[in-house]
Each structure stands twice: as structure tokens, then as C-alpha cells.
Short mmCIF file of C-alpha atoms and ligand atoms in Angstrom, two decimals:
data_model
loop_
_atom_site.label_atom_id
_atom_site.label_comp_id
_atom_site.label_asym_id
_atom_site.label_seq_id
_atom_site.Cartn_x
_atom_site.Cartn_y
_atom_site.Cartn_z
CA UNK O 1 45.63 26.29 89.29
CA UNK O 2 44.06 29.12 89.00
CA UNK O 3 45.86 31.30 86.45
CA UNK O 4 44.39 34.61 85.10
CA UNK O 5 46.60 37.43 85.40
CA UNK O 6 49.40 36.15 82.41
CA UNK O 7 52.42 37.87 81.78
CA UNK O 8 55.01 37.69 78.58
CA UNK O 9 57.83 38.66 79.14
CA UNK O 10 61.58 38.53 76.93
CA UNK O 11 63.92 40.23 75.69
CA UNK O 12 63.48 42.14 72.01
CA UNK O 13 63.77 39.45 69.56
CA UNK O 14 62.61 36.56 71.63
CA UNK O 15 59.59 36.45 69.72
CA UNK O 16 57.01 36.63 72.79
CA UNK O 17 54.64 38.47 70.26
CA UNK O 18 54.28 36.23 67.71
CA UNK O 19 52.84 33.79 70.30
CA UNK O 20 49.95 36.42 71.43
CA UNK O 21 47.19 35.55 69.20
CA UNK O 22 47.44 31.95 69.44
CA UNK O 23 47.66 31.68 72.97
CA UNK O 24 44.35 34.72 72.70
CA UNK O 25 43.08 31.68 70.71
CA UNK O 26 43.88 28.79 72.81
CA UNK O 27 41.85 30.57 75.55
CA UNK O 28 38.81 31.98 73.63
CA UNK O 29 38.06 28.50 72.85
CA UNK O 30 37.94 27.52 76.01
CA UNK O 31 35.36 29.67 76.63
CA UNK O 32 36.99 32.48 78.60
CA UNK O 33 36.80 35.71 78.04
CA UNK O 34 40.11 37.41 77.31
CA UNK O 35 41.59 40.78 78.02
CA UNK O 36 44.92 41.21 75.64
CA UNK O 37 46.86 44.45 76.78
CA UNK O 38 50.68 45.32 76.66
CA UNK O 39 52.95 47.48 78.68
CA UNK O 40 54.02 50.37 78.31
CA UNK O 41 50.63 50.85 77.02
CA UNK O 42 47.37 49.58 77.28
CA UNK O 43 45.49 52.71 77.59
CA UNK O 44 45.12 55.94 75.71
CA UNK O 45 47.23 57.75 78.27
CA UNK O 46 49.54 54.56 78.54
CA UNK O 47 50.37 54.32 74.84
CA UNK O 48 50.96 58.20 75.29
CA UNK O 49 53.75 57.17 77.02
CA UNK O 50 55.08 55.03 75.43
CA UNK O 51 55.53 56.61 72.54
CA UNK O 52 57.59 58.93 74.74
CA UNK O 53 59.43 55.98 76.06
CA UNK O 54 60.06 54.50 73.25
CA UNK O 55 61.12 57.29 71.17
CA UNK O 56 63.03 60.12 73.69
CA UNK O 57 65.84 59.75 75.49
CA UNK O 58 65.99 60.37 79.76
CA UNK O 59 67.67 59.64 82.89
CA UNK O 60 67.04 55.80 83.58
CA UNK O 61 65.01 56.97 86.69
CA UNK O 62 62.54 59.03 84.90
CA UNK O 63 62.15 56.14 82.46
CA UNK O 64 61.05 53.77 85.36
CA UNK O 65 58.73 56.53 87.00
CA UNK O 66 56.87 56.69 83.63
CA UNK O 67 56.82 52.94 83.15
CA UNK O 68 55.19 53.11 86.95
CA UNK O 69 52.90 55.91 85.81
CA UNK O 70 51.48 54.46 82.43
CA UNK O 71 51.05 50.71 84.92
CA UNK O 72 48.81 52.82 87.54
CA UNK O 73 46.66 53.84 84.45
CA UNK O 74 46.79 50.34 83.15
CA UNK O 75 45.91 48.49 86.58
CA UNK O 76 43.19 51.09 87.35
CA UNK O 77 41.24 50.95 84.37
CA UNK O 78 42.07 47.61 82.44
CA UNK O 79 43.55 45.18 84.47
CA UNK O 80 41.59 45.18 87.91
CA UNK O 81 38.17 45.93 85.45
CA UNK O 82 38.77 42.33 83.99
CA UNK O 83 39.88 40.46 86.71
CA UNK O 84 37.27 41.38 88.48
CA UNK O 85 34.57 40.39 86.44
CA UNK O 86 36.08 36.86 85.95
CA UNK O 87 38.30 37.60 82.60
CA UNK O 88 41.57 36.12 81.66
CA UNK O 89 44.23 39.01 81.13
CA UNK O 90 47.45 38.33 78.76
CA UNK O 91 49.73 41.21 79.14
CA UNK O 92 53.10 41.68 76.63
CA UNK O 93 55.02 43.19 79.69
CA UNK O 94 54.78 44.17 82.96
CA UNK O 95 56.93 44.91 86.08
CA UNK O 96 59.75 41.89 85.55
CA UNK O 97 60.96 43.81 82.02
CA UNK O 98 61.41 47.87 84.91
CA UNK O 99 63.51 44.92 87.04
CA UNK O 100 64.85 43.46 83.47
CA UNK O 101 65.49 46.82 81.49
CA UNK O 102 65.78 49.41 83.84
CA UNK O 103 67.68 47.82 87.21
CA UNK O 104 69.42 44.79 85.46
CA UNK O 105 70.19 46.87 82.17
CA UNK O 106 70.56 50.94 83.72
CA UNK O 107 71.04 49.98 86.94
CA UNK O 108 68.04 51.48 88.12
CA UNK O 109 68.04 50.24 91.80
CA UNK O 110 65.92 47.59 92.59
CA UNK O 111 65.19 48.73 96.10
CA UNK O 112 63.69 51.49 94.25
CA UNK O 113 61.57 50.00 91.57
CA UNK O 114 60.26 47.78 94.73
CA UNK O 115 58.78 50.70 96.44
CA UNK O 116 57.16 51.84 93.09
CA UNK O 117 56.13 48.16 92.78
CA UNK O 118 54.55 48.62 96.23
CA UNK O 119 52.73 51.68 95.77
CA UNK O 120 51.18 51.10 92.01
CA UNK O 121 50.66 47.09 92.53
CA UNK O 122 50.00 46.49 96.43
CA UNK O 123 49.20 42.90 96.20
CA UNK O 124 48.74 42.38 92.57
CA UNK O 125 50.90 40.07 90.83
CA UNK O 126 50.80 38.04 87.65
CA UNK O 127 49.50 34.31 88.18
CA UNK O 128 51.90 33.12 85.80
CA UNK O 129 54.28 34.75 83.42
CA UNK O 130 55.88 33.03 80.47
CA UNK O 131 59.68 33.96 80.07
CA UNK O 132 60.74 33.33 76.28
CA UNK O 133 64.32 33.04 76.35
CA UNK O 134 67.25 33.57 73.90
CA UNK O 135 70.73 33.62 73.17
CA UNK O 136 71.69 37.29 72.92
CA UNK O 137 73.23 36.56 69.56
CA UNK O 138 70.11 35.29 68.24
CA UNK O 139 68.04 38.11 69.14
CA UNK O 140 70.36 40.19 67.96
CA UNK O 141 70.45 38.48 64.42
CA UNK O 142 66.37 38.51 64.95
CA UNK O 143 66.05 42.19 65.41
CA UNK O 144 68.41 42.97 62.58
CA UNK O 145 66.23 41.62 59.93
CA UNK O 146 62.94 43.32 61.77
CA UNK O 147 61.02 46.48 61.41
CA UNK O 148 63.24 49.80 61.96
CA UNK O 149 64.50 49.62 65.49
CA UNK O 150 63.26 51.85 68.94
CA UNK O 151 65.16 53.08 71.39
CA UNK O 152 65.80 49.84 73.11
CA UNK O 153 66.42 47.78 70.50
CA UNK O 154 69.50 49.87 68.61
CA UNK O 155 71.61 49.13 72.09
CA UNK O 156 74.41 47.04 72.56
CA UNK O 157 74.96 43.22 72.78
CA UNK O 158 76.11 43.67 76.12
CA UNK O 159 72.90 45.64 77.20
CA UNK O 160 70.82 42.59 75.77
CA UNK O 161 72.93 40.23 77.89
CA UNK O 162 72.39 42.62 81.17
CA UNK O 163 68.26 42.17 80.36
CA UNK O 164 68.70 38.29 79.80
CA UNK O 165 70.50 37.32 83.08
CA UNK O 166 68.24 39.51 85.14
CA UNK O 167 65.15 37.84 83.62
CA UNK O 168 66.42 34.77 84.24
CA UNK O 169 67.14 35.46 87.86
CA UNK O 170 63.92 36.89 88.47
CA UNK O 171 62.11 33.70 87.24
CA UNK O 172 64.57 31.57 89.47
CA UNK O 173 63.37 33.57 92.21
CA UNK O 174 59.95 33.00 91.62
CA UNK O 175 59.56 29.95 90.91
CA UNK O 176 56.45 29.39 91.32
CA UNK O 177 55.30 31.95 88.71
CA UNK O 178 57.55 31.47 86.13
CA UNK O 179 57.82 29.50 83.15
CA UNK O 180 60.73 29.36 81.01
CA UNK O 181 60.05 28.41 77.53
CA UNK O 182 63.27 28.16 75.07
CA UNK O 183 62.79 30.19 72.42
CA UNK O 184 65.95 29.11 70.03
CA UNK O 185 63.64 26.53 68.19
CA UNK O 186 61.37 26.37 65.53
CA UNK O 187 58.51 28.32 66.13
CA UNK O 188 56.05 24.90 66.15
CA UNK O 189 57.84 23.69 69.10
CA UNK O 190 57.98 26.48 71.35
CA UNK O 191 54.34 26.58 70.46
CA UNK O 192 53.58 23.45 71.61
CA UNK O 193 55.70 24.28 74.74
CA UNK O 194 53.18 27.20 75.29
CA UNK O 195 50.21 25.04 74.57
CA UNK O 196 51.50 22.76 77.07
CA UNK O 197 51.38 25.39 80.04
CA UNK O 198 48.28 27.00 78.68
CA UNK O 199 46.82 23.30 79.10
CA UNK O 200 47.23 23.16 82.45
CA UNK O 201 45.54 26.16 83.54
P1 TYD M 301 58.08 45.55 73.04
O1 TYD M 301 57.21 44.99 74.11
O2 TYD M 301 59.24 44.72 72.64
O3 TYD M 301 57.11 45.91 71.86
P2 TYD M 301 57.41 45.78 70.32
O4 TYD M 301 57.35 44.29 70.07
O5 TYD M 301 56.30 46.56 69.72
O6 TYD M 301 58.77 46.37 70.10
O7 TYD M 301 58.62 47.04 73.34
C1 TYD M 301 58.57 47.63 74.54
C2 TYD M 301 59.94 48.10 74.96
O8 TYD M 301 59.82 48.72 76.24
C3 TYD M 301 60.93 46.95 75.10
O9 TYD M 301 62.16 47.30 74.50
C4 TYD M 301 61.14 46.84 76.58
C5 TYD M 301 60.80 48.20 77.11
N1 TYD M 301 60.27 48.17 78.49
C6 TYD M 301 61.07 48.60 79.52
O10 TYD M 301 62.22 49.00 79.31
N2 TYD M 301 60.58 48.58 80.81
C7 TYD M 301 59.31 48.18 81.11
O11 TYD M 301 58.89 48.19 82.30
C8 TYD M 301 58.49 47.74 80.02
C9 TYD M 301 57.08 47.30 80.29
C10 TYD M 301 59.00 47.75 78.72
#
């Protein structure tokens, strides 16, 4: 397999970002060059907006146009760039948290985040993207002893649940490019979990 567009993906409190520089690691010393980036974000314009999207409320729809926006910028300039000249890319988010967040969460509609998908991605899709996966309760109980809380993170339990079951449909329906790793255990074995799948790239 060969895997170089990687996607993390969870909801808040799953601890997806605590994995980042070891997997980064893992890589590097393999000798491959690696591109870390993370959505919304990953360019000056990107992380423009998403301090916007983070921080100000708006109408769900607007919220997934700018999340389609600040990906265009991110594709263009950061993402194609790499994979094109062989690099690995790890990205904290991409298009399965719009389907997680803003269809399965604010019932965006999913017919409509596919034509965005269409238009900013065309063929592009992640070669693999690792789901970390948690109880709502213990993410919950996670964030609540975190840093002070954005936007997304002060809503409701039930919210939270929305964002689990849609990731977890999503990676049932592509199989092939998902990985779920639980995420309710000590941190050493979900590492070795991720080691595991990093191995057999
Ligand atoms: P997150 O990746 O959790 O970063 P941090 O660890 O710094 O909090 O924060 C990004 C937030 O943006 C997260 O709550 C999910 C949300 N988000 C969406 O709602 N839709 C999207 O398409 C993306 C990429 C992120």
C-alpha cells in the first residue's frame, strides 16, 4: 500500500493530537519527507479562517462554505505541492469532520457538502485516515479538564454523540480507507495501535 495522503480525524477530546508528532516521527525515520498541516488551517489565509470559525458564530451553511474555502487554499498550495513531489502529508482534519460536524451535527445536507466535495477535491482523497474514537462521556470529561474551550467544544453531549455516529458511519462506508483505533485506553496502547498501521504503509 501506498499511503501518503493521511488523515486524523475524531471528535474533540479523542486525543488525535497528541498522536501527531510521534506518528511525524515514526515517518521521518523512515526516511520520508513529511508535510504536517491541519484543517481549518494550514495556510495563512486558512488559519484566517479559522480563527473566524472557531471563534464567531453563523448559519451552519456558511460554516461549511468557509471550511470548503480555507480546503481550496489548503489543497492548492500545500497539499497537491507535497504530494507531488513524493512527500507524505498528515493532516489533523479534513472533509470527514464538514460530513462529521456540519451534516451529522447541524444537519448541513450531505448532498450539499458532496457537491462542494466535488468542486474543491475532484479526485483527491485521503489514502488512509485514522478515526480515534471515544465514548462521548469520556471526551466530555477530557475536554473539561483542557485548555479554555472554542466554539465547538462548549456544545452539548448530544451534539458530541451526533459527530461520533456520523464518523463512525463514514468509516464503515469506506472501508477501505479507514482505520478505527479505540481511543478509551492508555495512551501507550493506542500508540502502539497507530504504530501498527503506520507499519504497514
Ligand atoms: P481541532 O482540530 O480539534 O483543533 P484543536 O485541537 O486545536 O482544538 O479544532 C478544529 C475544530 O473545527 C473542531 O471542533 C472541529 C471543527 N471542524 C469542523 O466543524 N468542520 C471541519 O470541516 C473541520 C476541518 C473542523
Amino acid at each position: 500500500m501506498t499511503a501518503k495522503f493521511i488523515t486524523l480525524e475524531g471528535m474533540d477530546g479523542a486525543g488525535k493530537s497528541t498522536h501527531i508528532p510521534t506518528i511525524i516521527e515514526a515517518l521521518k525515520a523512515r526516511g520520508l519527507e513529511v508535510v504536517s498541516t491541519r484543517e481549518p488551517g494550514g495556510t495563512a489565509l486558512g488559519e484566517r479562517l479559522r480563527e473566524l470559525l472557531l471563534h464567531e458564530t453563523m448559519h451552519p451553511e456558511t460554516e461549511t462554505l468557509l471550511m470548503f474555502a480555507a480546503r481550496r487554499e489548503h489543497i492548492a498550495n500545500v497539499i497537491v505541492p507535497a504530494l507531488a513531489r513524493g512527500a507524505y502529508v498528515l493532516s489533523d482534519r479534513f472533509t470527514d469532520a464538514t460530513y462529521a460536524y456540519q451534516c451529522g451535527a447541524k444537519g448541513v445536507l450531505a448532498s450539499k457538502i458532496e457537491l462542494l466535495e466535488q468542486w474543491v477535491q475532484g479526485d483527491l482523497q485521503p489514502d488512509l485516515t485514522l478515526l480515534f474514537d471515544v465514548p462521548v462521556e469520556v471526551s466530555l470529561q477530557r475536554l473539561s479538564t483542557a485548555r479554555a474551550p472554542d466554539k465547538f467544544e462548549r456544545e452539548s453531549a448530544d451534539f458530541f454523540t451526533r459527530i461520533r455516529n456520523a464518523y463512525l458511519q463514514r468509516a464503515r462506508e469506506n472501508p477501505a480507507r479507514f482505520r478505527v483505533i479505540d481511543a478509551n485506553r492508555p495512551l501507550d496502547e493506542v500508540y502502539k495501535s497507530v504504530e501498527d498501521i503506520i507499519a504497514t504503509l
